[in-house]
Tab-separated table of C-alpha atoms in Angstrom:
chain	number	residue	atom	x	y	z
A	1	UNK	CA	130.704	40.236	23.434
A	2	UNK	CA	128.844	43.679	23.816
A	3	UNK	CA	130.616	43.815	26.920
A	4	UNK	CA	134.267	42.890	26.073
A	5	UNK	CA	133.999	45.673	23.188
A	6	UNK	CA	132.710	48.329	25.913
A	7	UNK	CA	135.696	47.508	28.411
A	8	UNK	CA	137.817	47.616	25.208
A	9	UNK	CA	136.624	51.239	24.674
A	10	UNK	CA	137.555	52.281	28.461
A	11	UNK	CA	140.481	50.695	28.525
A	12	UNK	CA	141.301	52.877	24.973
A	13	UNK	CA	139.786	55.912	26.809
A	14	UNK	CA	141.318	55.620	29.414
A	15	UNK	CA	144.600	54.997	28.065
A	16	UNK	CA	144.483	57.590	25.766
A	17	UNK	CA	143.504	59.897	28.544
A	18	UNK	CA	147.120	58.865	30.262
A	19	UNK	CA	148.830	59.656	27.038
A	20	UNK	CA	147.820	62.461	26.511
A	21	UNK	CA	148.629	63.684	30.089
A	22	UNK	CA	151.708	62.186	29.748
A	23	UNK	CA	152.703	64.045	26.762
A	24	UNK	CA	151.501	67.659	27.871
A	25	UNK	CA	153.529	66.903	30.991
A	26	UNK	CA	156.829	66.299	28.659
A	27	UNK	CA	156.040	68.800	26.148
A	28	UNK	CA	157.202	72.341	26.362
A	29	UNK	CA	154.464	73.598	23.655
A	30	UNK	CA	152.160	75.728	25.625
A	31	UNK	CA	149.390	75.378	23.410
A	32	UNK	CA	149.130	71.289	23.868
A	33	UNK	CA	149.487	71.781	27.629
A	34	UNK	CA	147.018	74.410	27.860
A	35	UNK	CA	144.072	72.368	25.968
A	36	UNK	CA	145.256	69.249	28.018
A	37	UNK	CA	144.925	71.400	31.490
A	38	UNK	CA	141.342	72.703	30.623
A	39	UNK	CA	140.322	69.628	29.335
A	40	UNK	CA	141.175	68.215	32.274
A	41	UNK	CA	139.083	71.588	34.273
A	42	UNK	CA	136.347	70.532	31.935
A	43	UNK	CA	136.225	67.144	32.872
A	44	UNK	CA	137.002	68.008	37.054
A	45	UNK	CA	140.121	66.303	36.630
A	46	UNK	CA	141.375	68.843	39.466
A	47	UNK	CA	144.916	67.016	40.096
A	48	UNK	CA	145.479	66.331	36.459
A	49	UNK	CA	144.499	69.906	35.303
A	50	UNK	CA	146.665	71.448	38.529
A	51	UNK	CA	149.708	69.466	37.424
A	52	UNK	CA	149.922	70.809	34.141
A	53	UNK	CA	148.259	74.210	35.648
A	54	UNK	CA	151.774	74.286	37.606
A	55	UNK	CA	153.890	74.066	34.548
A	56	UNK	CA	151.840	76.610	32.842
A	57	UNK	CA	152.593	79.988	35.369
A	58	UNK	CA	155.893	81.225	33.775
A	59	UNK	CA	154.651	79.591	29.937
A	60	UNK	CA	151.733	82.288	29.938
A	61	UNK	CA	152.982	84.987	31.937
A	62	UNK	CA	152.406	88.308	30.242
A	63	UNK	CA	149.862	86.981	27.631
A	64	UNK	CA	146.049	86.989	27.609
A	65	UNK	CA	145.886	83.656	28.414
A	66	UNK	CA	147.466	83.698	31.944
A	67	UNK	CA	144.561	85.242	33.398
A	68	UNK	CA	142.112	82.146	32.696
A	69	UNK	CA	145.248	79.906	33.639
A	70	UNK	CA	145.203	81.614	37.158
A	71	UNK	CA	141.211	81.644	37.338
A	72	UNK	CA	141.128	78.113	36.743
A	73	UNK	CA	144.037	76.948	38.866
A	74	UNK	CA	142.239	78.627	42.038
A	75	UNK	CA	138.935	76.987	41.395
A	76	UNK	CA	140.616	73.816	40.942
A	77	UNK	CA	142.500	74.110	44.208
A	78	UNK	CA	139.179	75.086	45.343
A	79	UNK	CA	137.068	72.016	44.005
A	80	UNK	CA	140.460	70.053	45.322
A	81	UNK	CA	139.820	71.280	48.955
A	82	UNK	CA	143.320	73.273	48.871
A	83	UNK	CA	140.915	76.207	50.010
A	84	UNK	CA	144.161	78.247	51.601
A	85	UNK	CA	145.802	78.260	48.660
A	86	UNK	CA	142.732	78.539	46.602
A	87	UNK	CA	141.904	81.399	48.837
A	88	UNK	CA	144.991	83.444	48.517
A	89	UNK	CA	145.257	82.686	44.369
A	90	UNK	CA	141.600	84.471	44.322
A	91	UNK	CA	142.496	86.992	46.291
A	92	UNK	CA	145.625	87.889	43.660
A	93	UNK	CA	143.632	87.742	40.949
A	94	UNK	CA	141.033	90.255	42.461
A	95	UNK	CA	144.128	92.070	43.110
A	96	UNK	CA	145.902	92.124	40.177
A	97	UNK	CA	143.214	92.015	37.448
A	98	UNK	CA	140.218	94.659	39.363
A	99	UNK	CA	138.840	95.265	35.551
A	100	UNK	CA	138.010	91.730	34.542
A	101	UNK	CA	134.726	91.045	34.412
A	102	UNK	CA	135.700	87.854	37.031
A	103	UNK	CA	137.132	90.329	39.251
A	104	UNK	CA	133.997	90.361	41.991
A	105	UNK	CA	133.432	86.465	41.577
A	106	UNK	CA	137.387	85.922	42.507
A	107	UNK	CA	136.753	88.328	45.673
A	108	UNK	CA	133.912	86.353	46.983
A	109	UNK	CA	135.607	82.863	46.074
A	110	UNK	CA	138.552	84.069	48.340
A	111	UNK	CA	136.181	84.754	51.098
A	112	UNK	CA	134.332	81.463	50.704
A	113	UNK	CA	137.836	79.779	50.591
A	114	UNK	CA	138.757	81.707	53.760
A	115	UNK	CA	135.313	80.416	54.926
A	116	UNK	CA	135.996	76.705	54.270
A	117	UNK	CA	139.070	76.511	55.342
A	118	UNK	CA	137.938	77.680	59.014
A	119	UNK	CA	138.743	75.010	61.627
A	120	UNK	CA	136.689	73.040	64.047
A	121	UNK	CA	136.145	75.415	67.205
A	122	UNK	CA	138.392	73.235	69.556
A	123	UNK	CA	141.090	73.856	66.936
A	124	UNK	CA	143.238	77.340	66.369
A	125	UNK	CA	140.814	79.788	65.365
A	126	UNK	CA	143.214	81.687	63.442
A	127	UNK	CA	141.497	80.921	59.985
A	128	UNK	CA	138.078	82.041	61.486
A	129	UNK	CA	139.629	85.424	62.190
A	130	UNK	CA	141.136	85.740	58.709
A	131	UNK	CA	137.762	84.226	57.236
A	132	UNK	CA	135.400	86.688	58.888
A	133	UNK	CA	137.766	89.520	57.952
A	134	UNK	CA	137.832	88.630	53.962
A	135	UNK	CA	133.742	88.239	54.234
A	136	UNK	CA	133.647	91.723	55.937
A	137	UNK	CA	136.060	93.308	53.449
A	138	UNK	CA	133.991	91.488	50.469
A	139	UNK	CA	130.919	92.911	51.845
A	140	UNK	CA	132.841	96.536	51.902
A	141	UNK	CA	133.965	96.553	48.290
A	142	UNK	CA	130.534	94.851	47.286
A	143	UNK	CA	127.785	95.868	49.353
A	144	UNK	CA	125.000	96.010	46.023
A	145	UNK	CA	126.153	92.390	44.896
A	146	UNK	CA	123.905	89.760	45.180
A	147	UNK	CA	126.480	87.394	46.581
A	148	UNK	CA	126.590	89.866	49.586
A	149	UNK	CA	122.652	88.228	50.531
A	150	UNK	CA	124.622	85.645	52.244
A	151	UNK	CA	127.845	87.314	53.836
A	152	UNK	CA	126.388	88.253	57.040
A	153	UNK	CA	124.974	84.977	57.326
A	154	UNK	CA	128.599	83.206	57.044
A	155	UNK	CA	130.405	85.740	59.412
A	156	UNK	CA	127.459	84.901	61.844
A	157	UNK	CA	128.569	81.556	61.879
A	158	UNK	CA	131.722	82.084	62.467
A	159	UNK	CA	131.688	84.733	64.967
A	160	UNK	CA	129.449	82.011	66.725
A	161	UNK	CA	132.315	79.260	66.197
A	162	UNK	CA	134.540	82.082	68.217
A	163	UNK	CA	131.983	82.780	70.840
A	164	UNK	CA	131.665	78.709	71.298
A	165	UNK	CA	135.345	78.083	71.636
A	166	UNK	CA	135.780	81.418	74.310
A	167	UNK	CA	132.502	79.703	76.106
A	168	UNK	CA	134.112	76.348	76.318
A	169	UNK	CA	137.517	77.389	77.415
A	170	UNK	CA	135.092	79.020	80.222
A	171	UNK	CA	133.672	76.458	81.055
A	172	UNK	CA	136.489	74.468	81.769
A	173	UNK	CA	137.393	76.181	84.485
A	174	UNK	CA	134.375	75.932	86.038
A	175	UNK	CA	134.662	72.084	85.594
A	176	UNK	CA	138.110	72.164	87.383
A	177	UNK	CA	137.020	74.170	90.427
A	178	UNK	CA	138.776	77.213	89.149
A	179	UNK	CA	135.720	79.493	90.001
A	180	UNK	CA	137.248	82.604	90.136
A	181	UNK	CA	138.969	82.160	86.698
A	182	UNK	CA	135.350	80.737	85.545
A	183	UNK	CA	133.522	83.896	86.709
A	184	UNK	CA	135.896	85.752	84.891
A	185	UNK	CA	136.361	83.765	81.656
A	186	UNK	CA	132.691	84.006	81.292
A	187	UNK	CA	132.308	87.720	81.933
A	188	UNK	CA	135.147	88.697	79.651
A	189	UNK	CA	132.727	85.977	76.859
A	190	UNK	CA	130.055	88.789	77.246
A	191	UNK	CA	132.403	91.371	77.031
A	192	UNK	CA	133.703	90.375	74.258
A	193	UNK	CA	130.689	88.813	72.107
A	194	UNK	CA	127.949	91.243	73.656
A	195	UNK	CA	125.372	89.737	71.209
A	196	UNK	CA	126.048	86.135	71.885
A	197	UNK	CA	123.483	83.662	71.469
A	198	UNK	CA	124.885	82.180	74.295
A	199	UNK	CA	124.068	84.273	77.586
A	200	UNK	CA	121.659	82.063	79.042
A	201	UNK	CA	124.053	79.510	79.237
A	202	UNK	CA	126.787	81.988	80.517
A	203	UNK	CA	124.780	83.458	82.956
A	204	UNK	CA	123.690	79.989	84.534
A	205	UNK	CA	127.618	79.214	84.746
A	206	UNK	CA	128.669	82.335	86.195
A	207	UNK	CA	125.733	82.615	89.077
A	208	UNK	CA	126.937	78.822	89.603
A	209	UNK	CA	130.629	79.427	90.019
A	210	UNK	CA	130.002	82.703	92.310
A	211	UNK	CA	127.753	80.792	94.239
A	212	UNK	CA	130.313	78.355	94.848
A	213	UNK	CA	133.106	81.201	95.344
A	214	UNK	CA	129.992	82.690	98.101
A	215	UNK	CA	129.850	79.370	100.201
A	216	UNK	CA	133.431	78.437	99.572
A	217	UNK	CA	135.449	81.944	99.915
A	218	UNK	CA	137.343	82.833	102.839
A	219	UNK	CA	136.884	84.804	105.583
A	220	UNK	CA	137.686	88.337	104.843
A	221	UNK	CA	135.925	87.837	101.166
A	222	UNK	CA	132.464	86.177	101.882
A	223	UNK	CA	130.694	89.271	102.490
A	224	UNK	CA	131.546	90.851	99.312
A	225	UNK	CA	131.333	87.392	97.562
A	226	UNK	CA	127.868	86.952	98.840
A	227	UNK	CA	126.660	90.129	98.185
A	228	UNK	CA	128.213	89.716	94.083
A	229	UNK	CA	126.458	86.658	94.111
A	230	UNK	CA	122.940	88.083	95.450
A	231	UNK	CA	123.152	91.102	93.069
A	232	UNK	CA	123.821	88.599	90.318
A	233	UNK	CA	120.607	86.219	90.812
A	234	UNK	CA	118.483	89.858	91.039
A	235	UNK	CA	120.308	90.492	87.809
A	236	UNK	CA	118.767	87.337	86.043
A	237	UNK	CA	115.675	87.653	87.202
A	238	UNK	CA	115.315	91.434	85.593
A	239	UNK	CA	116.922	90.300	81.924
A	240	UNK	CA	115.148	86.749	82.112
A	241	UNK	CA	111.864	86.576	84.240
A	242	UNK	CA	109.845	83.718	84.020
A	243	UNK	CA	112.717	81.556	82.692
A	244	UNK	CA	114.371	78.056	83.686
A	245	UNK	CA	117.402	80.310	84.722
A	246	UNK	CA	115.284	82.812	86.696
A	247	UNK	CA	114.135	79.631	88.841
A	248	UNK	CA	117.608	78.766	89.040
A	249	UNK	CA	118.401	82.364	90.729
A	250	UNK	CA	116.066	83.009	93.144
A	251	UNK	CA	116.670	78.731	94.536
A	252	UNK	CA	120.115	80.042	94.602
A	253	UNK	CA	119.139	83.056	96.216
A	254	UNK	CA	117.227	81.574	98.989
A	255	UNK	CA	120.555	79.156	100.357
A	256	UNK	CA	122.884	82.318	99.735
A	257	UNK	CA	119.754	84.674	102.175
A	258	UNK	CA	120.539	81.208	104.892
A	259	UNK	CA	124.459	81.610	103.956
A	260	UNK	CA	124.751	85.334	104.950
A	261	UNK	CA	122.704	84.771	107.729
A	262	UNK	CA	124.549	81.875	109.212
A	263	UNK	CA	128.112	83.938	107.986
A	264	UNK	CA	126.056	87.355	110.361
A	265	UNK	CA	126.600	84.427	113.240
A	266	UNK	CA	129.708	83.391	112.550
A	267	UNK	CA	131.143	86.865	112.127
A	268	UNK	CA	129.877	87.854	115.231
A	269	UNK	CA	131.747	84.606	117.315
A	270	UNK	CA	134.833	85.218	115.304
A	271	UNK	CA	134.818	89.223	116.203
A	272	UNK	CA	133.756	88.526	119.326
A	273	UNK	CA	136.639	85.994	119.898
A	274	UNK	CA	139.259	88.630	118.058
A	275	UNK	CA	138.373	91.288	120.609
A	276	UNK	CA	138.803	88.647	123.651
A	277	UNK	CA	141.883	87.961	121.874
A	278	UNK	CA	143.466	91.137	121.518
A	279	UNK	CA	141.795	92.403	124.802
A	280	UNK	CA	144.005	89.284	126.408
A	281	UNK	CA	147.465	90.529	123.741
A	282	UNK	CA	146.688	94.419	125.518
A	283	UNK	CA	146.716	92.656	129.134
A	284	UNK	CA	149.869	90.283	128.329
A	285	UNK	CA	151.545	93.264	126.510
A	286	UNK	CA	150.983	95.887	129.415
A	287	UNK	CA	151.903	93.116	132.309
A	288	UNK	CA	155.014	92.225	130.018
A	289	UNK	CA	155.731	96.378	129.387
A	290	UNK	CA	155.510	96.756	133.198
A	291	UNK	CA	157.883	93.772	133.915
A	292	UNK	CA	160.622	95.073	131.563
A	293	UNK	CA	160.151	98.373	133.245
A	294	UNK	CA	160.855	96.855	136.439
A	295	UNK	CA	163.543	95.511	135.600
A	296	UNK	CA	164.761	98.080	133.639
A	297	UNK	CA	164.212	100.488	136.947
A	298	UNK	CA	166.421	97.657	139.283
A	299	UNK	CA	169.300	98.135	135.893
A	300	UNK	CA	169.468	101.552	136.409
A	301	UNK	CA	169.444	101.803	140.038
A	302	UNK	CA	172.169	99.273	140.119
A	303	UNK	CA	173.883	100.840	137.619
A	304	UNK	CA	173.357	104.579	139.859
A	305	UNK	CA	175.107	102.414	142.725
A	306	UNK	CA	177.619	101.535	141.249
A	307	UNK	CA	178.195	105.262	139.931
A	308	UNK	CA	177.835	106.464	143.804
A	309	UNK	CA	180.623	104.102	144.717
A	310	UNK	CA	182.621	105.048	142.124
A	311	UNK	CA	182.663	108.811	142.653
A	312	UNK	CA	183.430	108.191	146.569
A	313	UNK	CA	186.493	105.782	145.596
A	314	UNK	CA	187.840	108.763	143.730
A	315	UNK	CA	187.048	111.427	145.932
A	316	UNK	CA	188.481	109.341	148.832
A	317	UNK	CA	191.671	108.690	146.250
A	318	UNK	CA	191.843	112.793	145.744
A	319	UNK	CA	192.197	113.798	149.465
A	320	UNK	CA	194.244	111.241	151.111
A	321	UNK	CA	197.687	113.092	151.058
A	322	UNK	CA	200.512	111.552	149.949
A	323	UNK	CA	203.352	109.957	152.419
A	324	UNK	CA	205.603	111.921	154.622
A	325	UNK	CA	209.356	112.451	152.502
A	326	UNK	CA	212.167	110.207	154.159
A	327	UNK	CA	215.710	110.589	154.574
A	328	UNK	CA	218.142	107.929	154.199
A	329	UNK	CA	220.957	108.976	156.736
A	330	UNK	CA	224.630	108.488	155.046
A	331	UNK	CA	226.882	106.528	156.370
């Protein structure tokens, strides 16, 4: 019986909850929606209290109470995980109401939105960029607040979510083959995040892919590959000594030593076979320059020849005298 009375008294409660949400949501008197919305607020009814929240905006505007309507509607996009929106409504009321005493709280609340709302580091890191810039610009306008404490701690982590995301597109490459683009995916990660957390890993990725650019270049690069490589491992073993990665180095070192010195071999066969080469080219080029002289000689001596004959048929043509006159004798 004790129980059939209590589910009596939800089923009232909860009924009367309805109606009454039901009849803010009809009404057009302000002052029964209002109580209904932060009742709802009070009791983190966060769709219930945005709904009637919604209807609210233009009801209040210009009067005191509009801005605790526009405080509570952010937090309760906030506690209803709308965090962009959330983010941007605390950022307007910062904007728009700088003397109220909830001014600073609505400035860090748009940060933190900013800050939720930041997507998994495989995802468009657009929201991280925004996110770290509102916790910078919080930290600007507050730098004596106690809710500062914990800014630098939150743009750490998402300057790290960056720095991840730039290190795995790197990384990529490398796992493609693309070790050229890998070396320089990587680099441009230090370059860009010079405090990174994550140079030990870089650095073993980018001796790795120029090793493999070293032993897999072509011709006319290997010696500068080799050498980039070399300088690299030296350059490990000065920031790191006595690490995994500095063990890493000088193993690497050691076959790129054995790959310059079988490439000092190889370069030496290969020039040596160029200069037989174009020693051979200088021979065929001369004994093919002396044949079309020869022949060019024979053209022009043929072509003298004919000249010579030439000038004597004419000359012959010039003194021959013309044929005696003749007479026909009338009849």
């Amino acid at each position: 019986m004790k129980k059939y009375i209590l589910g009596l008294f939800a089923v009232a409660v909860v009924a009367s909850c309805v109606s009454n949400q039901e009849r803010a949501m009809k009404s057009a008197d302000k002052n029964l929606i209002l109580k209904t919305a932060n009742d709802n607020f009070a009791k983190k009814k966060w769709k219930n209290a945005l709904a009637l929240y919604d209807r609210l905006a233009n009801l209040v505007a210009g009067t005191d109470d509009f801005p605790n309507v526009a405080f509570n509607t952010a937090y309760a996009n906030y506690y209803d995980k709308n965090f962009r929106l959330a983010g941007n409504q605390f950022k307007n009321f910062a904007v728009n109401f700088p003397k109220d005493p909830r001014a600073e709280e609505a400035a860090y609340m748009a940060a933190l939105c900013y800050y939720e709302g930041s997507m998994d580091y495989n995802l468009d890191q657009s929201t991280t960029q925004s996110a770290i810039t509102e916790l910078q610009e919080f930290l600007n306008n507050y730098p004596n607040s106690e809710r500062s404490k914990n800014i630098n701690t939150l743009i750490d982590e998402l300057s790290y979510k960056l720095e991840f995301k730039a290190y795995e597109n790197a990384r990529q490459y490398f796992k493609m083959g693309e070790y050229k683009a890998a070396n320089v995916a990587l680099e441009n990660v230090l370059e860009d995040f010079p405090s990174t957390k994550l140079r030990p890993q870089i650095y073993d990725y980018i001796i790795k892919a120029r090793y493999e650019l070293a032993t897999k270049s072509v011709y006319d690069l290997k010696d500068e590959r080799i050498e980039s490589a070399l300088a690299f491992t030296r350059q490990i073993e000065k920031e790191m000594p006595n690490t995994e990665l500095a063990k890493t180095a000088l193993d690497i070192r050691e076959k790129l030593e054995k790959e310059k010195k079988d490439f000092v071999v190889v370069k030496k066969q290969t020039e040596a076979k160029i200069a037989a080469l174009t020693e051979r080219q200088k021979r065929l080029q001369a004994q093919n320059d002396e044949k079309v002289k020869t022949e060019q000689q024979m053209k022009d001596q043929v072509e003298a020849e004919k000249k010579a004959m030439q000038i004597q048929r004419d000359s012959a043509a010039i003194n021959t005298p013309p044929p005696a006159a003749t007479f026909k004798i009338q009849r």
